[in-house]
mmCIF file with all atom_site columns, C-alpha atoms in Angstrom:
data_model
loop_
_atom_site.group_PDB
_atom_site.id
_atom_site.type_symbol
_atom_site.label_atom_id
_atom_site.label_alt_id
_atom_site.label_comp_id
_atom_site.label_asym_id
_atom_site.label_entity_id
_atom_site.label_seq_id
_atom_site.pdbx_PDB_ins_code
_atom_site.Cartn_x
_atom_site.Cartn_y
_atom_site.Cartn_z
_atom_site.occupancy
_atom_site.B_iso_or_equiv
_atom_site.pdbx_formal_charge
_atom_site.auth_seq_id
_atom_site.auth_comp_id
_atom_site.auth_asym_id
_atom_site.auth_atom_id
_atom_site.pdbx_PDB_model_num
ATOM 1   C CA . MET A 1 1   ? -15.791 -13.869 -58.591 1.00 0.00 ? 1   MET A CA 1
ATOM 2   C CA . THR A 1 2   ? -17.791 -12.232 -55.809 1.00 0.00 ? 2   THR A CA 1
ATOM 3   C CA . ALA A 1 3   ? -20.550 -9.695  -56.447 1.00 0.00 ? 3   ALA A CA 1
ATOM 4   C CA . SER A 1 4   ? -18.294 -6.809  -55.476 1.00 0.00 ? 4   SER A CA 1
ATOM 5   C CA . GLU A 1 5   ? -15.348 -7.887  -57.642 1.00 0.00 ? 5   GLU A CA 1
ATOM 6   C CA . ILE A 1 6   ? -15.095 -6.248  -61.055 1.00 0.00 ? 6   ILE A CA 1
ATOM 7   C CA . THR A 1 7   ? -14.532 -7.695  -64.515 1.00 0.00 ? 7   THR A CA 1
ATOM 8   C CA . PRO A 1 8   ? -11.425 -6.866  -66.573 1.00 0.00 ? 8   PRO A CA 1
ATOM 9   C CA . GLU A 1 9   ? -13.673 -4.727  -68.828 1.00 0.00 ? 9   GLU A CA 1
ATOM 10  C CA . GLU A 1 10  ? -15.080 -2.863  -65.794 1.00 0.00 ? 10  GLU A CA 1
ATOM 11  C CA . GLN A 1 11  ? -11.473 -2.393  -64.480 1.00 0.00 ? 11  GLN A CA 1
ATOM 12  C CA . ALA A 1 12  ? -10.428 -0.847  -67.835 1.00 0.00 ? 12  ALA A CA 1
ATOM 13  C CA . GLU A 1 13  ? -13.488 1.536   -67.803 1.00 0.00 ? 13  GLU A CA 1
ATOM 14  C CA . LEU A 1 14  ? -12.795 2.449   -64.157 1.00 0.00 ? 14  LEU A CA 1
ATOM 15  C CA . ASP A 1 15  ? -9.074  3.177   -64.916 1.00 0.00 ? 15  ASP A CA 1
ATOM 16  C CA . LYS A 1 16  ? -10.026 5.380   -67.834 1.00 0.00 ? 16  LYS A CA 1
ATOM 17  C CA . ALA A 1 17  ? -12.603 7.294   -65.803 1.00 0.00 ? 17  ALA A CA 1
ATOM 18  C CA . LEU A 1 18  ? -10.146 7.847   -62.941 1.00 0.00 ? 18  LEU A CA 1
ATOM 19  C CA . TYR A 1 19  ? -7.371  9.003   -65.282 1.00 0.00 ? 19  TYR A CA 1
ATOM 20  C CA . ASP A 1 20  ? -9.835  11.313  -67.114 1.00 0.00 ? 20  ASP A CA 1
ATOM 21  C CA . ALA A 1 21  ? -10.795 12.779  -63.634 1.00 0.00 ? 21  ALA A CA 1
ATOM 22  C CA . LEU A 1 22  ? -7.155  12.934  -62.504 1.00 0.00 ? 22  LEU A CA 1
ATOM 23  C CA . ASN A 1 23  ? -5.494  14.687  -65.441 1.00 0.00 ? 23  ASN A CA 1
ATOM 24  C CA . PRO A 1 24  ? -7.117  18.148  -64.893 1.00 0.00 ? 24  PRO A CA 1
ATOM 25  C CA . LEU A 1 25  ? -6.282  17.962  -61.222 1.00 0.00 ? 25  LEU A CA 1
ATOM 26  C CA . ALA A 1 26  ? -2.714  16.952  -61.858 1.00 0.00 ? 26  ALA A CA 1
ATOM 27  C CA . SER A 1 27  ? -2.361  19.788  -64.370 1.00 0.00 ? 27  SER A CA 1
ATOM 28  C CA . ALA A 1 28  ? -3.771  22.316  -61.955 1.00 0.00 ? 28  ALA A CA 1
ATOM 29  C CA . ILE A 1 29  ? -1.436  21.181  -59.154 1.00 0.00 ? 29  ILE A CA 1
ATOM 30  C CA . ARG A 1 30  ? 1.532   21.313  -61.532 1.00 0.00 ? 30  ARG A CA 1
ATOM 31  C CA . SER A 1 31  ? 0.517   24.776  -62.625 1.00 0.00 ? 31  SER A CA 1
ATOM 32  C CA . ARG A 1 32  ? 0.285   26.029  -59.083 1.00 0.00 ? 32  ARG A CA 1
ATOM 33  C CA . GLN A 1 33  ? 3.675   24.496  -58.257 1.00 0.00 ? 33  GLN A CA 1
ATOM 34  C CA . THR A 1 34  ? 5.490   26.034  -61.232 1.00 0.00 ? 34  THR A CA 1
ATOM 35  C CA . GLY A 1 35  ? 3.485   29.102  -62.050 1.00 0.00 ? 35  GLY A CA 1
ATOM 36  C CA . LEU A 1 36  ? 3.258   27.777  -65.621 1.00 0.00 ? 36  LEU A CA 1
ATOM 37  C CA . SER A 1 37  ? -0.045  27.502  -67.540 1.00 0.00 ? 37  SER A CA 1
ATOM 38  C CA . VAL A 1 38  ? -1.989  24.290  -67.258 1.00 0.00 ? 38  VAL A CA 1
ATOM 39  C CA . ASP A 1 39  ? -1.376  23.610  -70.940 1.00 0.00 ? 39  ASP A CA 1
ATOM 40  C CA . ARG A 1 40  ? 2.352   23.370  -70.287 1.00 0.00 ? 40  ARG A CA 1
ATOM 41  C CA . MET A 1 41  ? 2.179   20.758  -67.532 1.00 0.00 ? 41  MET A CA 1
ATOM 42  C CA . TRP A 1 42  ? 3.434   17.944  -69.842 1.00 0.00 ? 42  TRP A CA 1
ATOM 43  C CA . ASP A 1 43  ? 6.405   20.072  -71.016 1.00 0.00 ? 43  ASP A CA 1
ATOM 44  C CA . ALA A 1 44  ? 8.102   19.608  -67.631 1.00 0.00 ? 44  ALA A CA 1
ATOM 45  C CA . SER A 1 45  ? 10.616  16.936  -66.768 1.00 0.00 ? 45  SER A CA 1
ATOM 46  C CA . PRO A 1 46  ? 9.195   13.413  -66.412 1.00 0.00 ? 46  PRO A CA 1
ATOM 47  C CA . VAL A 1 47  ? 10.064  13.420  -62.705 1.00 0.00 ? 47  VAL A CA 1
ATOM 48  C CA . ASP A 1 48  ? 8.166   16.681  -62.107 1.00 0.00 ? 48  ASP A CA 1
ATOM 49  C CA . VAL A 1 49  ? 5.150   15.405  -64.158 1.00 0.00 ? 49  VAL A CA 1
ATOM 50  C CA . ALA A 1 50  ? 5.152   12.121  -62.268 1.00 0.00 ? 50  ALA A CA 1
ATOM 51  C CA . LEU A 1 51  ? 5.280   13.912  -58.909 1.00 0.00 ? 51  LEU A CA 1
ATOM 52  C CA . SER A 1 52  ? 2.356   16.159  -59.967 1.00 0.00 ? 52  SER A CA 1
ATOM 53  C CA . VAL A 1 53  ? 0.369   13.037  -60.877 1.00 0.00 ? 53  VAL A CA 1
ATOM 54  C CA . LEU A 1 54  ? 1.269   11.484  -57.507 1.00 0.00 ? 54  LEU A CA 1
ATOM 55  C CA . ALA A 1 55  ? 0.126   14.670  -55.718 1.00 0.00 ? 55  ALA A CA 1
ATOM 56  C CA . ALA A 1 56  ? -3.194  14.455  -57.557 1.00 0.00 ? 56  ALA A CA 1
ATOM 57  C CA . TRP A 1 57  ? -3.597  10.842  -56.564 1.00 0.00 ? 57  TRP A CA 1
ATOM 58  C CA . LYS A 1 58  ? -3.061  11.840  -52.937 1.00 0.00 ? 58  LYS A CA 1
ATOM 59  C CA . VAL A 1 59  ? -5.914  14.443  -53.257 1.00 0.00 ? 59  VAL A CA 1
ATOM 60  C CA . MET A 1 60  ? -8.125  11.779  -54.886 1.00 0.00 ? 60  MET A CA 1
ATOM 61  C CA . ASP A 1 61  ? -7.246  9.276   -52.157 1.00 0.00 ? 61  ASP A CA 1
ATOM 62  C CA . GLY A 1 62  ? -8.414  11.702  -49.486 1.00 0.00 ? 62  GLY A CA 1
ATOM 63  C CA . GLU A 1 63  ? -11.612 12.334  -51.418 1.00 0.00 ? 63  GLU A CA 1
ATOM 64  C CA . VAL A 1 64  ? -12.304 8.576   -51.811 1.00 0.00 ? 64  VAL A CA 1
ATOM 65  C CA . LYS A 1 65  ? -11.758 8.176   -48.069 1.00 0.00 ? 65  LYS A CA 1
ATOM 66  C CA . ARG A 1 66  ? -14.175 11.004  -47.320 1.00 0.00 ? 66  ARG A CA 1
ATOM 67  C CA . LEU A 1 67  ? -16.793 9.637   -49.722 1.00 0.00 ? 67  LEU A CA 1
ATOM 68  C CA . THR A 1 68  ? -16.256 6.055   -48.355 1.00 0.00 ? 68  THR A CA 1
ATOM 69  C CA . GLU A 1 69  ? -16.962 7.357   -44.812 1.00 0.00 ? 69  GLU A CA 1
ATOM 70  C CA . GLN A 1 70  ? -20.039 9.190   -46.097 1.00 0.00 ? 70  GLN A CA 1
ATOM 71  C CA . ALA A 1 71  ? -21.333 5.984   -47.684 1.00 0.00 ? 71  ALA A CA 1
ATOM 72  C CA . ALA A 1 72  ? -20.702 4.053   -44.429 1.00 0.00 ? 72  ALA A CA 1
ATOM 73  C CA . VAL A 1 73  ? -22.495 6.706   -42.367 1.00 0.00 ? 73  VAL A CA 1
ATOM 74  C CA . THR A 1 74  ? -25.402 6.695   -44.833 1.00 0.00 ? 74  THR A CA 1
ATOM 75  C CA . ALA A 1 75  ? -25.669 2.885   -44.636 1.00 0.00 ? 75  ALA A CA 1
ATOM 76  C CA . GLY A 1 76  ? -25.590 3.130   -40.812 1.00 0.00 ? 76  GLY A CA 1
ATOM 77  C CA . ALA A 1 77  ? -28.276 5.803   -40.892 1.00 0.00 ? 77  ALA A CA 1
ATOM 78  C CA . TYR A 1 78  ? -30.451 3.388   -42.808 1.00 0.00 ? 78  TYR A CA 1
ATOM 79  C CA . GLY A 1 79  ? -29.878 0.610   -40.241 1.00 0.00 ? 79  GLY A CA 1
ATOM 80  C CA . ALA A 1 80  ? -26.733 -1.189  -41.410 1.00 0.00 ? 80  ALA A CA 1
ATOM 81  C CA . SER A 1 81  ? -24.682 -2.731  -38.571 1.00 0.00 ? 81  SER A CA 1
ATOM 82  C CA . TYR A 1 82  ? -20.965 -2.632  -38.149 1.00 0.00 ? 82  TYR A CA 1
ATOM 83  C CA . GLU A 1 83  ? -20.949 -6.316  -38.944 1.00 0.00 ? 83  GLU A CA 1
ATOM 84  C CA . GLN A 1 84  ? -22.593 -5.579  -42.314 1.00 0.00 ? 84  GLN A CA 1
ATOM 85  C CA . LEU A 1 85  ? -20.239 -2.628  -43.012 1.00 0.00 ? 85  LEU A CA 1
ATOM 86  C CA . GLY A 1 86  ? -17.241 -4.834  -42.150 1.00 0.00 ? 86  GLY A CA 1
ATOM 87  C CA . ALA A 1 87  ? -18.481 -7.685  -44.449 1.00 0.00 ? 87  ALA A CA 1
ATOM 88  C CA . VAL A 1 88  ? -18.787 -5.288  -47.398 1.00 0.00 ? 88  VAL A CA 1
ATOM 89  C CA . TRP A 1 89  ? -15.356 -3.830  -46.748 1.00 0.00 ? 89  TRP A CA 1
ATOM 90  C CA . GLY A 1 90  ? -13.692 -7.185  -46.085 1.00 0.00 ? 90  GLY A CA 1
ATOM 91  C CA . ILE A 1 91  ? -12.891 -6.423  -42.406 1.00 0.00 ? 91  ILE A CA 1
ATOM 92  C CA . THR A 1 92  ? -14.263 -7.488  -39.079 1.00 0.00 ? 92  THR A CA 1
ATOM 93  C CA . ARG A 1 93  ? -17.093 -5.798  -37.165 1.00 0.00 ? 93  ARG A CA 1
ATOM 94  C CA . GLN A 1 94  ? -14.536 -4.304  -34.856 1.00 0.00 ? 94  GLN A CA 1
ATOM 95  C CA . GLY A 1 95  ? -12.441 -3.105  -37.792 1.00 0.00 ? 95  GLY A CA 1
ATOM 96  C CA . ALA A 1 96  ? -15.488 -1.343  -39.255 1.00 0.00 ? 96  ALA A CA 1
ATOM 97  C CA . ARG A 1 97  ? -16.203 0.259   -35.871 1.00 0.00 ? 97  ARG A CA 1
ATOM 98  C CA . LYS A 1 98  ? -12.615 1.491   -35.703 1.00 0.00 ? 98  LYS A CA 1
ATOM 99  C CA . LYS A 1 99  ? -12.622 2.706   -39.326 1.00 0.00 ? 99  LYS A CA 1
ATOM 100 C CA . TRP A 1 100 ? -15.996 4.518   -39.174 1.00 0.00 ? 100 TRP A CA 1
ATOM 101 C CA . PRO A 1 101 ? -16.653 5.149   -35.455 1.00 0.00 ? 101 PRO A CA 1
ATOM 102 C CA . ASP A 1 102 ? -19.649 7.379   -36.129 1.00 0.00 ? 102 ASP A CA 1
ATOM 103 C CA . ALA A 1 103 ? -21.331 5.364   -38.852 1.00 0.00 ? 103 ALA A CA 1
ATOM 104 C CA . VAL A 1 104 ? -23.692 3.355   -36.709 1.00 0.00 ? 104 VAL A CA 1
ATOM 105 C CA . SER A 1 105 ? -25.533 5.301   -34.085 1.00 0.00 ? 105 SER A CA 1
ATOM 106 C CA . ARG A 1 106 ? -26.405 3.852   -30.739 1.00 0.00 ? 106 ARG A CA 1
ATOM 107 C CA . PRO A 1 107 ? -30.008 4.301   -29.704 1.00 0.00 ? 107 PRO A CA 1
ATOM 108 C CA . ALA A 1 108 ? -29.016 6.755   -26.934 1.00 0.00 ? 108 ALA A CA 1
ATOM 109 C CA . ALA A 1 109 ? -32.491 8.326   -26.938 1.00 0.00 ? 109 ALA A CA 1
ATOM 110 C CA . ALA A 1 110 ? -33.947 4.882   -26.350 1.00 0.00 ? 110 ALA A CA 1
ATOM 111 C CA . THR A 1 111 ? -32.084 4.513   -23.082 1.00 0.00 ? 111 THR A CA 1
ATOM 112 C CA . ALA A 1 112 ? -33.454 7.871   -22.003 1.00 0.00 ? 112 ALA A CA 1
ATOM 113 C CA . GLY A 1 113 ? -36.988 6.515   -22.403 1.00 0.00 ? 113 GLY A CA 1
ATOM 114 C CA . LYS A 1 114 ? -37.953 8.409   -25.535 1.00 0.00 ? 114 LYS A CA 1
ATOM 115 C CA . SER A 1 115 ? -37.041 8.257   -29.149 1.00 0.00 ? 115 SER A CA 1
ATOM 116 C CA . ALA A 1 116 ? -38.319 9.864   -32.426 1.00 0.00 ? 116 ALA A CA 1
ATOM 117 C CA . LEU A 1 117 ? -38.845 8.142   -35.707 1.00 0.00 ? 117 LEU A CA 1
ATOM 118 C CA . ALA A 1 118 ? -39.376 9.833   -39.075 1.00 0.00 ? 118 ALA A CA 1
ATOM 119 C CA . LEU A 1 119 ? -40.327 7.598   -41.986 1.00 0.00 ? 119 LEU A CA 1
ATOM 120 C CA . PHE A 1 120 ? -42.392 7.770   -45.178 1.00 0.00 ? 120 PHE A CA 1
ATOM 121 C CA . GLY A 1 121 ? -43.190 11.470  -44.553 1.00 0.00 ? 121 GLY A CA 1
ATOM 122 C CA . GLY A 1 122 ? -44.669 10.838  -41.046 1.00 0.00 ? 122 GLY A CA 1
ATOM 123 C CA . THR A 1 123 ? -43.367 10.877  -37.523 1.00 0.00 ? 123 THR A CA 1
ATOM 124 C CA . ALA A 1 124 ? -43.704 8.711   -34.477 1.00 0.00 ? 124 ALA A CA 1
ATOM 125 C CA . GLU A 1 125 ? -42.516 8.962   -30.913 1.00 0.00 ? 125 GLU A CA 1
ATOM 126 C CA . LEU A 1 126 ? -41.451 5.899   -29.010 1.00 0.00 ? 126 LEU A CA 1
ATOM 127 C CA . VAL A 1 127 ? -41.910 6.115   -25.275 1.00 0.00 ? 127 VAL A CA 1
ATOM 128 C CA . GLN A 1 128 ? -40.754 3.797   -22.552 1.00 0.00 ? 128 GLN A CA 1
ATOM 129 C CA . SER A 1 129 ? -43.323 3.256   -19.746 1.00 0.00 ? 129 SER A CA 1
ATOM 130 C CA . PRO A 1 130 ? -42.164 3.272   -16.084 1.00 0.00 ? 130 PRO A CA 1
ATOM 131 C CA . ALA A 1 131 ? -42.724 -0.509  -16.129 1.00 0.00 ? 131 ALA A CA 1
ATOM 132 C CA . GLY A 1 132 ? -40.103 -0.738  -18.856 1.00 0.00 ? 132 GLY A CA 1
ATOM 133 C CA . GLY A 1 133 ? -42.261 -1.612  -21.899 1.00 0.00 ? 133 GLY A CA 1
ATOM 134 C CA . TRP A 1 134 ? -42.345 0.520   -24.991 1.00 0.00 ? 134 TRP A CA 1
ATOM 135 C CA . GLY A 1 135 ? -45.285 2.161   -26.835 1.00 0.00 ? 135 GLY A CA 1
ATOM 136 C CA . TRP A 1 136 ? -45.672 4.697   -29.639 1.00 0.00 ? 136 TRP A CA 1
ATOM 137 C CA . THR A 1 137 ? -47.830 7.451   -31.003 1.00 0.00 ? 137 THR A CA 1
ATOM 138 C CA . GLY A 1 138 ? -47.511 8.720   -34.514 1.00 0.00 ? 138 GLY A CA 1
ATOM 139 C CA . ARG A 1 139 ? -48.970 10.890  -37.327 1.00 0.00 ? 139 ARG A CA 1
ATOM 140 C CA . GLY A 1 140 ? -48.719 9.597   -40.896 1.00 0.00 ? 140 GLY A CA 1
ATOM 141 C CA . ALA A 1 141 ? -47.968 11.758  -43.974 1.00 0.00 ? 141 ALA A CA 1
ATOM 142 C CA . ASP A 1 142 ? -51.644 11.592  -44.787 1.00 0.00 ? 142 ASP A CA 1
ATOM 143 C CA . GLY A 1 143 ? -52.604 13.172  -41.391 1.00 0.00 ? 143 GLY A CA 1
ATOM 144 C CA . ALA A 1 144 ? -53.808 9.973   -39.748 1.00 0.00 ? 144 ALA A CA 1
ATOM 145 C CA . SER A 1 145 ? -52.953 9.545   -36.092 1.00 0.00 ? 145 SER A CA 1
ATOM 146 C CA . GLY A 1 146 ? -52.071 6.250   -34.508 1.00 0.00 ? 146 GLY A CA 1
ATOM 147 C CA . THR A 1 147 ? -50.845 4.684   -31.310 1.00 0.00 ? 147 THR A CA 1
ATOM 148 C CA . ALA A 1 148 ? -49.716 1.321   -30.001 1.00 0.00 ? 148 ALA A CA 1
ATOM 149 C CA . ALA A 1 149 ? -52.677 -1.092  -30.043 1.00 0.00 ? 149 ALA A CA 1
ATOM 150 C CA . ASP A 1 150 ? -54.619 -0.899  -26.810 1.00 0.00 ? 150 ASP A CA 1
ATOM 151 C CA . GLY A 1 151 ? -51.713 0.991   -25.348 1.00 0.00 ? 151 GLY A CA 1
ATOM 152 C CA . ALA A 1 152 ? -50.094 -2.346  -24.620 1.00 0.00 ? 152 ALA A CA 1
ATOM 153 C CA . PRO A 1 153 ? -46.356 -1.902  -24.361 1.00 0.00 ? 153 PRO A CA 1
ATOM 154 C CA . TYR A 1 154 ? -43.912 -3.786  -26.525 1.00 0.00 ? 154 TYR A CA 1
ATOM 155 C CA . ALA A 1 155 ? -40.942 -5.576  -24.906 1.00 0.00 ? 155 ALA A CA 1
ATOM 156 C CA . THR A 1 156 ? -38.252 -3.561  -26.780 1.00 0.00 ? 156 THR A CA 1
ATOM 157 C CA . ALA A 1 157 ? -37.869 -0.176  -28.430 1.00 0.00 ? 157 ALA A CA 1
ATOM 158 C CA . GLU A 1 158 ? -37.109 -1.998  -31.677 1.00 0.00 ? 158 GLU A CA 1
ATOM 159 C CA . GLU A 1 159 ? -40.442 -3.867  -31.575 1.00 0.00 ? 159 GLU A CA 1
ATOM 160 C CA . ALA A 1 160 ? -42.324 -0.601  -30.901 1.00 0.00 ? 160 ALA A CA 1
ATOM 161 C CA . ALA A 1 161 ? -40.355 1.050   -33.765 1.00 0.00 ? 161 ALA A CA 1
ATOM 162 C CA . ALA A 1 162 ? -41.291 -1.735  -36.121 1.00 0.00 ? 162 ALA A CA 1
ATOM 163 C CA . HIS A 1 163 ? -44.988 -1.372  -35.405 1.00 0.00 ? 163 HIS A CA 1
ATOM 164 C CA . ALA A 1 164 ? -44.738 2.381   -35.628 1.00 0.00 ? 164 ALA A CA 1
ATOM 165 C CA . GLY A 1 165 ? -42.852 2.179   -38.898 1.00 0.00 ? 165 GLY A CA 1
ATOM 166 C CA . ALA A 1 166 ? -45.544 -0.197  -40.350 1.00 0.00 ? 166 ALA A CA 1
ATOM 167 C CA . PHE A 1 167 ? -48.152 2.449   -39.410 1.00 0.00 ? 167 PHE A CA 1
ATOM 168 C CA . LEU A 1 168 ? -46.139 5.224   -40.982 1.00 0.00 ? 168 LEU A CA 1
ATOM 169 C CA . LYS A 1 169 ? -45.692 3.183   -44.174 1.00 0.00 ? 169 LYS A CA 1
ATOM 170 C CA . GLU A 1 170 ? -49.457 2.481   -44.338 1.00 0.00 ? 170 GLU A CA 1
ATOM 171 C CA . HIS A 1 171 ? -50.170 6.216   -44.069 1.00 0.00 ? 171 HIS A CA 1
ATOM 172 C CA . ALA A 1 172 ? -47.523 7.487   -46.468 1.00 0.00 ? 172 ALA A CA 1
ATOM 173 C CA . LEU A 1 173 ? -48.749 9.668   -49.250 1.00 0.00 ? 173 LEU A CA 1
ATOM 174 C CA . GLY A 1 174 ? -48.607 8.108   -52.680 1.00 0.00 ? 174 GLY A CA 1
ATOM 175 C CA . ILE A 1 175 ? -49.109 4.551   -51.561 1.00 0.00 ? 175 ILE A CA 1
ATOM 176 C CA . GLY A 1 176 ? -51.883 3.037   -53.583 1.00 0.00 ? 176 GLY A CA 1
ATOM 177 C CA . ASP A 1 177 ? -53.885 0.336   -51.928 1.00 0.00 ? 177 ASP A CA 1
ATOM 178 C CA . ARG A 1 178 ? -54.158 0.645   -48.139 1.00 0.00 ? 178 ARG A CA 1
ATOM 179 C CA . SER A 1 179 ? -56.696 -2.057  -47.626 1.00 0.00 ? 179 SER A CA 1
#
């Protein structure tokens, strides 16, 4: 069993939770379709009740897809790659890119020579020098200012961002020992 597979007990609990969430929706859909009160949904023919339940599952399926995309975009915003998203979903990197095309942002600002970073309550700006290297300036949440050591550029925007991120973490409010 992989970490993302569920046990039979978890499956039973999930089924119950989904049915508990589905029943009010199925009743509301049935009520709108027939004009009957929600309480009378189960008085209908078995075919009509089953179709109301199916319609409710369709609504839930759409919501699950929306929430899944939201989770993928959130993971991408935190730095997950399409390869990681695909691995979790059991598809290829290309499949993940096709499924959630906007989940992982490309560093477009980095190619323009400037990029902003906001972490731990502070901000930093990454700047590409005319020679091609990258530097940074930032202000931590505690008000401390910082810049790339000796103004020496880093080889990549990612390297500059890592150093700027370390500075912002060191100067976040609520972090105990900063020695």
